[in-house]
CSV table of C-alpha atoms in Angstrom, one decimal:
chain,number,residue,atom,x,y,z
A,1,UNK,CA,10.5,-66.4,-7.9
A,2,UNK,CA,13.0,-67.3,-5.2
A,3,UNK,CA,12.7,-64.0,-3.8
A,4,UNK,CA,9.2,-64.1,-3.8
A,5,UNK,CA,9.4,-67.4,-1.5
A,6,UNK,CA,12.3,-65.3,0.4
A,7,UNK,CA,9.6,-62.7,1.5
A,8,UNK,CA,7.1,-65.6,2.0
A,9,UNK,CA,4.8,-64.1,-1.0
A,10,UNK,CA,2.5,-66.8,-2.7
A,11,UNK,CA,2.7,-64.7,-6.0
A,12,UNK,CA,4.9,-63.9,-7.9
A,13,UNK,CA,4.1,-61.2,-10.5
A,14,UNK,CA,5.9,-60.7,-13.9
A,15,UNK,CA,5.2,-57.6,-15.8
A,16,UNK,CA,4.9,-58.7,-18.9
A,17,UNK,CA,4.7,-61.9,-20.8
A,18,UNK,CA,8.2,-61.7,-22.3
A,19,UNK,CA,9.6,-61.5,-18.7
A,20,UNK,CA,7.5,-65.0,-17.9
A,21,UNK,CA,8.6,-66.6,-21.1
A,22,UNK,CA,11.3,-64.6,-22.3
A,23,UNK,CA,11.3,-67.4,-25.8
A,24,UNK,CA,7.4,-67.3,-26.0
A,25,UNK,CA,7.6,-71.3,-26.4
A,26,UNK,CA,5.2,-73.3,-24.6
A,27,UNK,CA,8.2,-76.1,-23.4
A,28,UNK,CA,9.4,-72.6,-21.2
A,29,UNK,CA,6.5,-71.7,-20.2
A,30,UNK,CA,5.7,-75.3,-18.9
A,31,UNK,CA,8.9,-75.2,-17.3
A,32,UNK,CA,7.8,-72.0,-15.2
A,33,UNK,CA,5.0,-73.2,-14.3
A,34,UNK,CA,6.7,-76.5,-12.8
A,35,UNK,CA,9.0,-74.4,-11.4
A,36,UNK,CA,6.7,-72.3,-9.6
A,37,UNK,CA,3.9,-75.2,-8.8
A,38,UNK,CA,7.7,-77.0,-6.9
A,39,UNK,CA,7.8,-73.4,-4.7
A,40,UNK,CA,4.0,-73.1,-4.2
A,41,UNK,CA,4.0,-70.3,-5.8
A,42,UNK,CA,1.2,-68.7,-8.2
A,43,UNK,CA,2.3,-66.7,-11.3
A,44,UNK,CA,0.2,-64.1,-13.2
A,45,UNK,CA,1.9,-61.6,-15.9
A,46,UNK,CA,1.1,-58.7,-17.8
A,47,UNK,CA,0.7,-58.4,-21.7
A,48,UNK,CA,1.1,-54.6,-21.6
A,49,UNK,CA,-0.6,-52.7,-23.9
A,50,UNK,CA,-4.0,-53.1,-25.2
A,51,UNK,CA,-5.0,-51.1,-28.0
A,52,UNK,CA,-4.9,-51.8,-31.5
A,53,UNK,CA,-4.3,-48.7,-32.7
A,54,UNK,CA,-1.2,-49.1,-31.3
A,55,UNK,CA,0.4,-52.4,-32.1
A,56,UNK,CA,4.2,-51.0,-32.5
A,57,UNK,CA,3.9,-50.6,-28.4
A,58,UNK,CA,3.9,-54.4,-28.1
A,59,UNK,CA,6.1,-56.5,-30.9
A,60,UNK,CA,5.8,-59.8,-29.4
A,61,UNK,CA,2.1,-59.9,-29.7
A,62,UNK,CA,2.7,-59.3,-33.7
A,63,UNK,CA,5.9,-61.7,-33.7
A,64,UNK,CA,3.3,-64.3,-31.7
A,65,UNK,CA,0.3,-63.7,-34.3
A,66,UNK,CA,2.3,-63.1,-37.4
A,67,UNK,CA,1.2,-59.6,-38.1
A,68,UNK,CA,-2.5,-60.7,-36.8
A,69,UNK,CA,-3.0,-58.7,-33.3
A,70,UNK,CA,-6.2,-60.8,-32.2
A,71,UNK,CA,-4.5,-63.6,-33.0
A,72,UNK,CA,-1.1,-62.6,-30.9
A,73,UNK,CA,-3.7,-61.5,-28.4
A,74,UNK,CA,-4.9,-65.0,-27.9
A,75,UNK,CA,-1.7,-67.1,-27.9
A,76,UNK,CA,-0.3,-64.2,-25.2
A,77,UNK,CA,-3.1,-66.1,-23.4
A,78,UNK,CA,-2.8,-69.1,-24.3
A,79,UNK,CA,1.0,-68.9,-23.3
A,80,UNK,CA,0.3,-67.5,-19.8
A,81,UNK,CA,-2.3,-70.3,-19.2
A,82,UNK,CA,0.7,-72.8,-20.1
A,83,UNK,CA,2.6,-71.4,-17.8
A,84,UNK,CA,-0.4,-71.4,-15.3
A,85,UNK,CA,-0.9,-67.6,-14.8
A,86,UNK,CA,-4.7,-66.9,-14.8
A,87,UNK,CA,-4.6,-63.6,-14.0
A,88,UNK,CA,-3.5,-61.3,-16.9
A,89,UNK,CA,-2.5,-57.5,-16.5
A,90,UNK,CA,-3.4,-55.0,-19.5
A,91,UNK,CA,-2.6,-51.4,-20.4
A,92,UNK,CA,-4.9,-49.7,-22.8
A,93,UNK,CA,-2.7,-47.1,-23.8
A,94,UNK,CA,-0.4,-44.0,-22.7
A,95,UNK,CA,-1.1,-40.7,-21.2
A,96,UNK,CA,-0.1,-39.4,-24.9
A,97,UNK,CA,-2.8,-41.6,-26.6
A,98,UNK,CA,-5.5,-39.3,-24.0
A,99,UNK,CA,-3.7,-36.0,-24.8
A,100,UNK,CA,-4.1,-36.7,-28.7
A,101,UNK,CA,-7.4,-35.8,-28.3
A,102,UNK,CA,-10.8,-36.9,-27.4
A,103,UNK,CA,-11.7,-38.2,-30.8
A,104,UNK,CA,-8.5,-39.9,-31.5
A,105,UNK,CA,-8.5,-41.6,-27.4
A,106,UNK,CA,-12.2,-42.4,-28.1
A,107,UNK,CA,-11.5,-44.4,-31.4
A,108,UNK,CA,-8.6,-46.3,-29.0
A,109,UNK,CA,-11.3,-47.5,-26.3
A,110,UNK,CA,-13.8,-48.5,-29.1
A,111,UNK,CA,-11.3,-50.3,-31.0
A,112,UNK,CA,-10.1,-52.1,-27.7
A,113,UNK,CA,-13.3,-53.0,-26.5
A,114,UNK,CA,-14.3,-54.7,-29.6
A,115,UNK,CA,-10.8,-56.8,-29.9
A,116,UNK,CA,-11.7,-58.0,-25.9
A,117,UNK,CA,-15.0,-58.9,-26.8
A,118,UNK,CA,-13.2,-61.4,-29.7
A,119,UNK,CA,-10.7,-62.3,-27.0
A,120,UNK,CA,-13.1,-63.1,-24.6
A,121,UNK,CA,-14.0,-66.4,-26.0
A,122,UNK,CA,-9.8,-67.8,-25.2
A,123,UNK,CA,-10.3,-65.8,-21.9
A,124,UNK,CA,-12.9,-68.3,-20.7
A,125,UNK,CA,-11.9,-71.7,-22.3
A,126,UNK,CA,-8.3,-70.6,-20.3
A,127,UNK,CA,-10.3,-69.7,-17.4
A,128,UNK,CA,-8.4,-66.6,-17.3
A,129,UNK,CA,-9.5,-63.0,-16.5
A,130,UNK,CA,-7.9,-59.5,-18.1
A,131,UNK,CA,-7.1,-57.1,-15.4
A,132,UNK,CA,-7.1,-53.5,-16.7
A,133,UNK,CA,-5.2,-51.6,-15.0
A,134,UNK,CA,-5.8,-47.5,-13.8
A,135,UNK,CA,-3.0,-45.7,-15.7
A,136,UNK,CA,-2.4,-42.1,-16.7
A,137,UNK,CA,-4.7,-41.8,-19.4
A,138,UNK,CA,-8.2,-43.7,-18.6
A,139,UNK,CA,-11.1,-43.0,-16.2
A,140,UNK,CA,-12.3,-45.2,-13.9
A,141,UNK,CA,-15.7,-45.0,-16.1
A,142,UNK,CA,-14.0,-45.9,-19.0
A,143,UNK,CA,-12.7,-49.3,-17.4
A,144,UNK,CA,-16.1,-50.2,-15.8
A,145,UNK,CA,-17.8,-49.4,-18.9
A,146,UNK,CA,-15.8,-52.0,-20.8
A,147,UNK,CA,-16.2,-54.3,-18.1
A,148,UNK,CA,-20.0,-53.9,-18.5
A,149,UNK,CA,-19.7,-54.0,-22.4
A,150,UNK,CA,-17.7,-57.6,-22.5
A,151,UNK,CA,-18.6,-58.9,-19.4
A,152,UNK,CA,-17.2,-59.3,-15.6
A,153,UNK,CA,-16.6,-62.8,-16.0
A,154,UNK,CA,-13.3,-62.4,-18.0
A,155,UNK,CA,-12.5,-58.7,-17.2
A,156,UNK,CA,-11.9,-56.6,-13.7
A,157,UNK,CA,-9.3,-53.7,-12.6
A,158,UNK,CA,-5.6,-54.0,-11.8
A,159,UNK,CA,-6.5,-51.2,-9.0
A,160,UNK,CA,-3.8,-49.0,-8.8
A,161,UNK,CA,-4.3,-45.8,-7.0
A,162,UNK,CA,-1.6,-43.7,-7.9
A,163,UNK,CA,-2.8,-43.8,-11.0
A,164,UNK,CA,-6.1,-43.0,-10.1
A,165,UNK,CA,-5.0,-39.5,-8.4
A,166,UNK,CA,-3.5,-38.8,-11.9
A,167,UNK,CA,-7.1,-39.0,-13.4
A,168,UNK,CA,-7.7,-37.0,-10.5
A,169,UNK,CA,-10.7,-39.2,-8.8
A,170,UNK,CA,-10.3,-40.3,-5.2
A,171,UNK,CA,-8.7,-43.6,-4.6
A,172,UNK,CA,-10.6,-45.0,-1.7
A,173,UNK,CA,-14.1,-44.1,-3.5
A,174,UNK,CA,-13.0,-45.4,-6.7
A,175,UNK,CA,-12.0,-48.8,-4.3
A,176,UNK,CA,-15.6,-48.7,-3.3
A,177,UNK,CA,-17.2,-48.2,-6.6
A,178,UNK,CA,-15.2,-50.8,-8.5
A,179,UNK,CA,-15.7,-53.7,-5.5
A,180,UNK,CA,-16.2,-57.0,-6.5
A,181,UNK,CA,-14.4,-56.4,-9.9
A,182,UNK,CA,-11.0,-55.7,-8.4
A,183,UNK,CA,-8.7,-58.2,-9.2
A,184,UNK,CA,-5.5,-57.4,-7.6
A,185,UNK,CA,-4.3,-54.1,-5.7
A,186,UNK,CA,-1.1,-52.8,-7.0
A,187,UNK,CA,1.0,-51.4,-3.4
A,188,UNK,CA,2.7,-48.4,-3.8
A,189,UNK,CA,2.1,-44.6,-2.9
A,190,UNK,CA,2.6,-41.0,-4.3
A,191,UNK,CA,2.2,-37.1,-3.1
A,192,UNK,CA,0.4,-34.6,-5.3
A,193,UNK,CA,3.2,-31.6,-5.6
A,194,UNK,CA,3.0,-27.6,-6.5
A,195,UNK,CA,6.1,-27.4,-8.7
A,196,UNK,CA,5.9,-23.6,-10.4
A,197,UNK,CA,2.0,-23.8,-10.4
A,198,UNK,CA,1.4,-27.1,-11.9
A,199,UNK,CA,0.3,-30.4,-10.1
A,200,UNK,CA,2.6,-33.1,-10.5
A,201,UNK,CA,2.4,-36.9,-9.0
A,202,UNK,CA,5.5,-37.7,-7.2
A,203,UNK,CA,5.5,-41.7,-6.1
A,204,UNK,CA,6.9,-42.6,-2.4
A,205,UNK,CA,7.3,-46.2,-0.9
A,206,UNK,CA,4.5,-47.1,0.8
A,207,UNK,CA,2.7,-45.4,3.6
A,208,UNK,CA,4.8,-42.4,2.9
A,209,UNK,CA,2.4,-40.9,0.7
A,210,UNK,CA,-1.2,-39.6,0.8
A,211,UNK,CA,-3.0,-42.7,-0.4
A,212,UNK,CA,-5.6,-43.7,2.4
A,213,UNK,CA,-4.6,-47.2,2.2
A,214,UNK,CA,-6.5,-47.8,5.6
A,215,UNK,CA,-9.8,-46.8,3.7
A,216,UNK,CA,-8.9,-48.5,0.6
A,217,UNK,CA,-8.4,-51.8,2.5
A,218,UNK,CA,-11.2,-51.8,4.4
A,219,UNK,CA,-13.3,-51.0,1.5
A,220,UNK,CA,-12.4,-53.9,-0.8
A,221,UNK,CA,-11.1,-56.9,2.0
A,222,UNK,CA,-8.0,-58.1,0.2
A,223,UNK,CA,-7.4,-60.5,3.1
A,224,UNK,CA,-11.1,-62.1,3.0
A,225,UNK,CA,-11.5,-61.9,-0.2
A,226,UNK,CA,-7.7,-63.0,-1.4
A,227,UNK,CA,-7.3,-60.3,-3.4
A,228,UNK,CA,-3.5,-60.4,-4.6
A,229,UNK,CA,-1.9,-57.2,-3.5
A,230,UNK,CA,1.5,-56.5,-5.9
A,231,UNK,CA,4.5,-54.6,-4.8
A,232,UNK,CA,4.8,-51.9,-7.4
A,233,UNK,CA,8.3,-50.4,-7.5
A,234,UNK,CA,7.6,-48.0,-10.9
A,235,UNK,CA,9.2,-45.2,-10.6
A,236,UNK,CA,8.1,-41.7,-12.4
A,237,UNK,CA,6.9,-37.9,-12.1
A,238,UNK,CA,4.2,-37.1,-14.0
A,239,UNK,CA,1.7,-34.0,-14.5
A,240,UNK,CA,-1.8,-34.7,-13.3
A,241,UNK,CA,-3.5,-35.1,-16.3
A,242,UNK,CA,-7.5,-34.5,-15.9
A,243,UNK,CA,-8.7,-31.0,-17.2
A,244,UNK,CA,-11.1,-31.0,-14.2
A,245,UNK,CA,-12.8,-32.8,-11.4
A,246,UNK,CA,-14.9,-35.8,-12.5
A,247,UNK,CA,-18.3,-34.7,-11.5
A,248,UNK,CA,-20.3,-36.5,-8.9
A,249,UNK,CA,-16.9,-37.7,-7.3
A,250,UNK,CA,-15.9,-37.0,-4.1
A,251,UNK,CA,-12.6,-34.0,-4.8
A,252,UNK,CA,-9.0,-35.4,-3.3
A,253,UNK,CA,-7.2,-32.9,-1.3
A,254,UNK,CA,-4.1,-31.0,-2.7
A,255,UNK,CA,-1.1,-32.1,0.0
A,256,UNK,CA,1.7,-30.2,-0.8
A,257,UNK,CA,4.5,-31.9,0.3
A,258,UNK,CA,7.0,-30.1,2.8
A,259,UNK,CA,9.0,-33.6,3.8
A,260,UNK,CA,10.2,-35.6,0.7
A,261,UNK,CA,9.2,-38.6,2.4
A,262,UNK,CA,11.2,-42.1,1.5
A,263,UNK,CA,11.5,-42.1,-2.7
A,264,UNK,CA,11.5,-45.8,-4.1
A,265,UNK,CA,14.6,-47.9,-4.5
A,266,UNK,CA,14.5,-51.5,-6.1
A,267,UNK,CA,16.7,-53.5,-3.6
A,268,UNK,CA,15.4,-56.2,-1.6
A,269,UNK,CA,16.1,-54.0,1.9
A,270,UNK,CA,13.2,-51.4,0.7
A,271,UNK,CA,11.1,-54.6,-0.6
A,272,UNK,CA,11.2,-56.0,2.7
A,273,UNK,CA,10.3,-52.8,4.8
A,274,UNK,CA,7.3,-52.3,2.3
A,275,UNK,CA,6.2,-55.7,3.2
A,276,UNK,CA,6.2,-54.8,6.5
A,277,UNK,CA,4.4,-52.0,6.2
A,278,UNK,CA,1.6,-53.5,3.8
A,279,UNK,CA,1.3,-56.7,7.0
A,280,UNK,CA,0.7,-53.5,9.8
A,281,UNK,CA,-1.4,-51.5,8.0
A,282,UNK,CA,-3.8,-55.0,7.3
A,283,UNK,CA,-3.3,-56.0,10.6
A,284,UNK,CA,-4.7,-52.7,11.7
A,285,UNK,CA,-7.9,-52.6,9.7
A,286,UNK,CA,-8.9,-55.8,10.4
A,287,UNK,CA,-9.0,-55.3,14.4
């Protein structure tokens, strides 16, 4: 957090809830929240992955719900609103859950969607809201339609558009489809690489990549609209996973990349130039 106030951000992102809270008691999370109310700082986390299908991905919601995953579900929430993070971050799954096979992936989103709709209730009493985010192995469909199914008051996208190349849909259009339902923007960038004929996502600091960030922020208005935008400094290679072009949507172009560009680092030094960066390039678009 005092970095965050170093680099004059007003949020401070954690990724998940057992970085907020490491103890998962409420006296801690109080204590955050105190702590970060004293810096003026706002906190949101992330409570990983989603899917009950796959509750060995994410312990501490069984430690929190004693073997009950709704249950841990709703004091993760509960939690976070103690330590006064309203926005939530959530995973549905992993690329390998999608490559298991359509049947398989399609029992995942159902069984997701129906624990959300149950968790919706705490959602609303916290007056929080579940962010999923783009990630290797969902479509943008596939988010809006649970967004539709349990409703836009307690759900939106975590709108990160590396990810979206991945899924291989265009990240600007994707910006413009989702609109109002964005809840944060997640800042990083990536080239799409021929490496001995296969198409793999490379990810590059910001503005080195081929992400049309100018597009993407004038499409959605973070700075009107206050739309948190996160510093993402993941770091990973990975094949581009869609069979084929989603249809109706606009293709993306294929940049082979002849300069390597600026790969991420984690120290402050590349944090500060992204910030930069991110301040020119909103600067620019709203001229």
């Amino acid at each position: 957090m005092d970095l965050a106030v170093e680099v004059k951000a007003n949020l401070c992102h954690f990724e998940t809830i057992t970085q907020l809270v490491p103890d998962l008691k409420h006296s801690s999370a109080r204590t955050m929240a105190t702590y970060a109310q004293n810096l003026a700082l706002e906190l949101s986390c992330g409570v990983v992955f989603l899917a009950p299908t796959h509750k060995e991905r994410s312990p501490h919601v069984l430690e929190l719900g004693r073997g009950d995953w709704l249950k841990g579900m709703q004091r993760v929430m509960d939690l976070a609103a103690t330590a006064g993070a309203q926005r939530i971050m959530g995973i549905v799954g992993h690329a390998s859950d999608r490559l298991a096979g359509e049947t398989l992936w399609q029992r995942d989103l159902d069984e997701t969607t129906g624990m959300l709709h149950a968790l919706g209730p705490t959602l609303r009493d916290n007056g929080q809201k579940l962010l999923l985010k783009n990630h290797p192995e969902i479509d943008s469909s596939e988010i809006q339609a649970m967004i539709q199914a349990v409703g836009a008051d307690v759900l939106g996208l975590a709108f990160d558009p590396v990810n979206v190349i991945l899924r291989r849909e265009e990240p600007a259009h994707v910006a413009s489809e989702f609109g109002r339902h964005i809840g944060q923007i997640h800042l990083d960038d990536a080239v799409l690489d021929d490496d001995n004929n296969d198409l793999i996502r490379r990810l590059l600091s910001f503005g080195d990549g081929d992400v049309d960030w100018p597009a993407i922020f004038q499409t959605v208005q973070p700075v009107d609209r206050a739309i948190p935008l996160i510093v993402d400094r993941h770091q990973a290679t990975i094949r581009v996973l869609a069979a084929g072009w989603q249809p109706g949507r606009p293709a993306i172009t294929q940049n082979v990349a002849t300069n390597p560009g600026t790969t991420y680092s984690r120290d402050d030094t590349d944090l500060q130039a992204t910030l930069v960066r991110v301040r020119r390039c909103l600067a620019a678009v709203s001229v």
